C-alpha positions as semicolon CSV with decimal commas, in nm:
position;residue;x (nm);y (nm);z (nm)
1;M;0,005;-0,004;-0,004
2;E;0,296;0,229;0,058
3;Q;0,380;0,226;-0,304
4;I;0,021;0,352;-0,404
5;N;0,068;0,634;-0,154
6;I;0,410;0,734;-0,301
7;A;0,265;0,730;-0,651
8;E;-0,030;0,944;-0,558
9;T;0,204;1,196;-0,375
10;F;0,439;1,214;-0,685
11;R;0,147;1,263;-0,920
12;Q;0,022;1,558;-0,711
13;N;0,364;1,715;-0,678
14;N;0,450;1,648;-1,039
15;T;0,127;1,816;-1,167
16;A;0,203;2,139;-0,977
17;T;0,566;2,148;-1,111
18;V;0,432;2,085;-1,470
19;V;0,187;2,377;-1,437
20;K;0,451;2,610;-1,304
21;F;0,684;2,513;-1,585
22;V;0,417;2,567;-1,851
23;M;0,330;2,901;-1,709
24;L;0,687;3,005;-1,711
25;M;0,747;2,899;-2,068
26;A;0,427;3,085;-2,176
27;V;0,541;3,411;-2,007
28;I;0,887;3,379;-2,172
29;F;0,730;3,300;-2,504
30;L;0,497;3,605;-2,494
31;M;0,771;3,835;-2,383
32;T;1,007;3,720;-2,660
33;F;0,716;3,741;-2,914
34;I;0,625;4,103;-2,823
35;I;0,989;4,211;-2,819
36;T;1,045;4,045;-3,158
37;V;0,722;4,163;-3,331
38;F;0,710;4,524;-3,209
39;P;1,005;4,658;-3,431
40;M;0,868;4,468;-3,727
41;S;0,518;4,607;-3,675
42;V;0,657;4,963;-3,703
43;T;0,830;4,876;-4,025
44;F;0,534;4,701;-4,174
45;M;0,311;5,002;-4,091
46;F;0,555;5,242;-4,272
47;L;0,566;4,994;-4,564
48;A;0,188;4,945;-4,581
49;A;0,082;5,326;-4,528
50;P;0,168;5,434;-4,879
51;A;-0,012;5,143;-5,035
52;L;-0,321;5,202;-4,824
53;I;-0,320;5,568;-4,912
54;M;-0,288;5,500;-5,279
55;N;-0,581;5,252;-5,267
56;I;-0,807;5,504;-5,092
57;G;-0,698;5,763;-5,347
58;W;-0,793;5,528;-5,634
59;L;-1,127;5,445;-5,469
60;M;-1,201;5,818;-5,435
61;F;-1,085;5,890;-5,800
62;A;-1,311;5,598;-5,936
63;R;-1,609;5,735;-5,733
64;A;-1,543;6,083;-5,878
65;L;-1,583;5,961;-6,239
């Protein structure tokens, strides 16, 4: 019976450890994702802005005809 108690104790302790590990990995992933994506998002915004402005201009020009 002692082996069953040890297995149950190990399962409970291991579950808590796995949850802590997963949460730590999720926080690290989100931090690195934000740090990596933020500079690129500024670049994409500057690259996309002229295209969006030109498309809006063409739509206004087509509506004026």
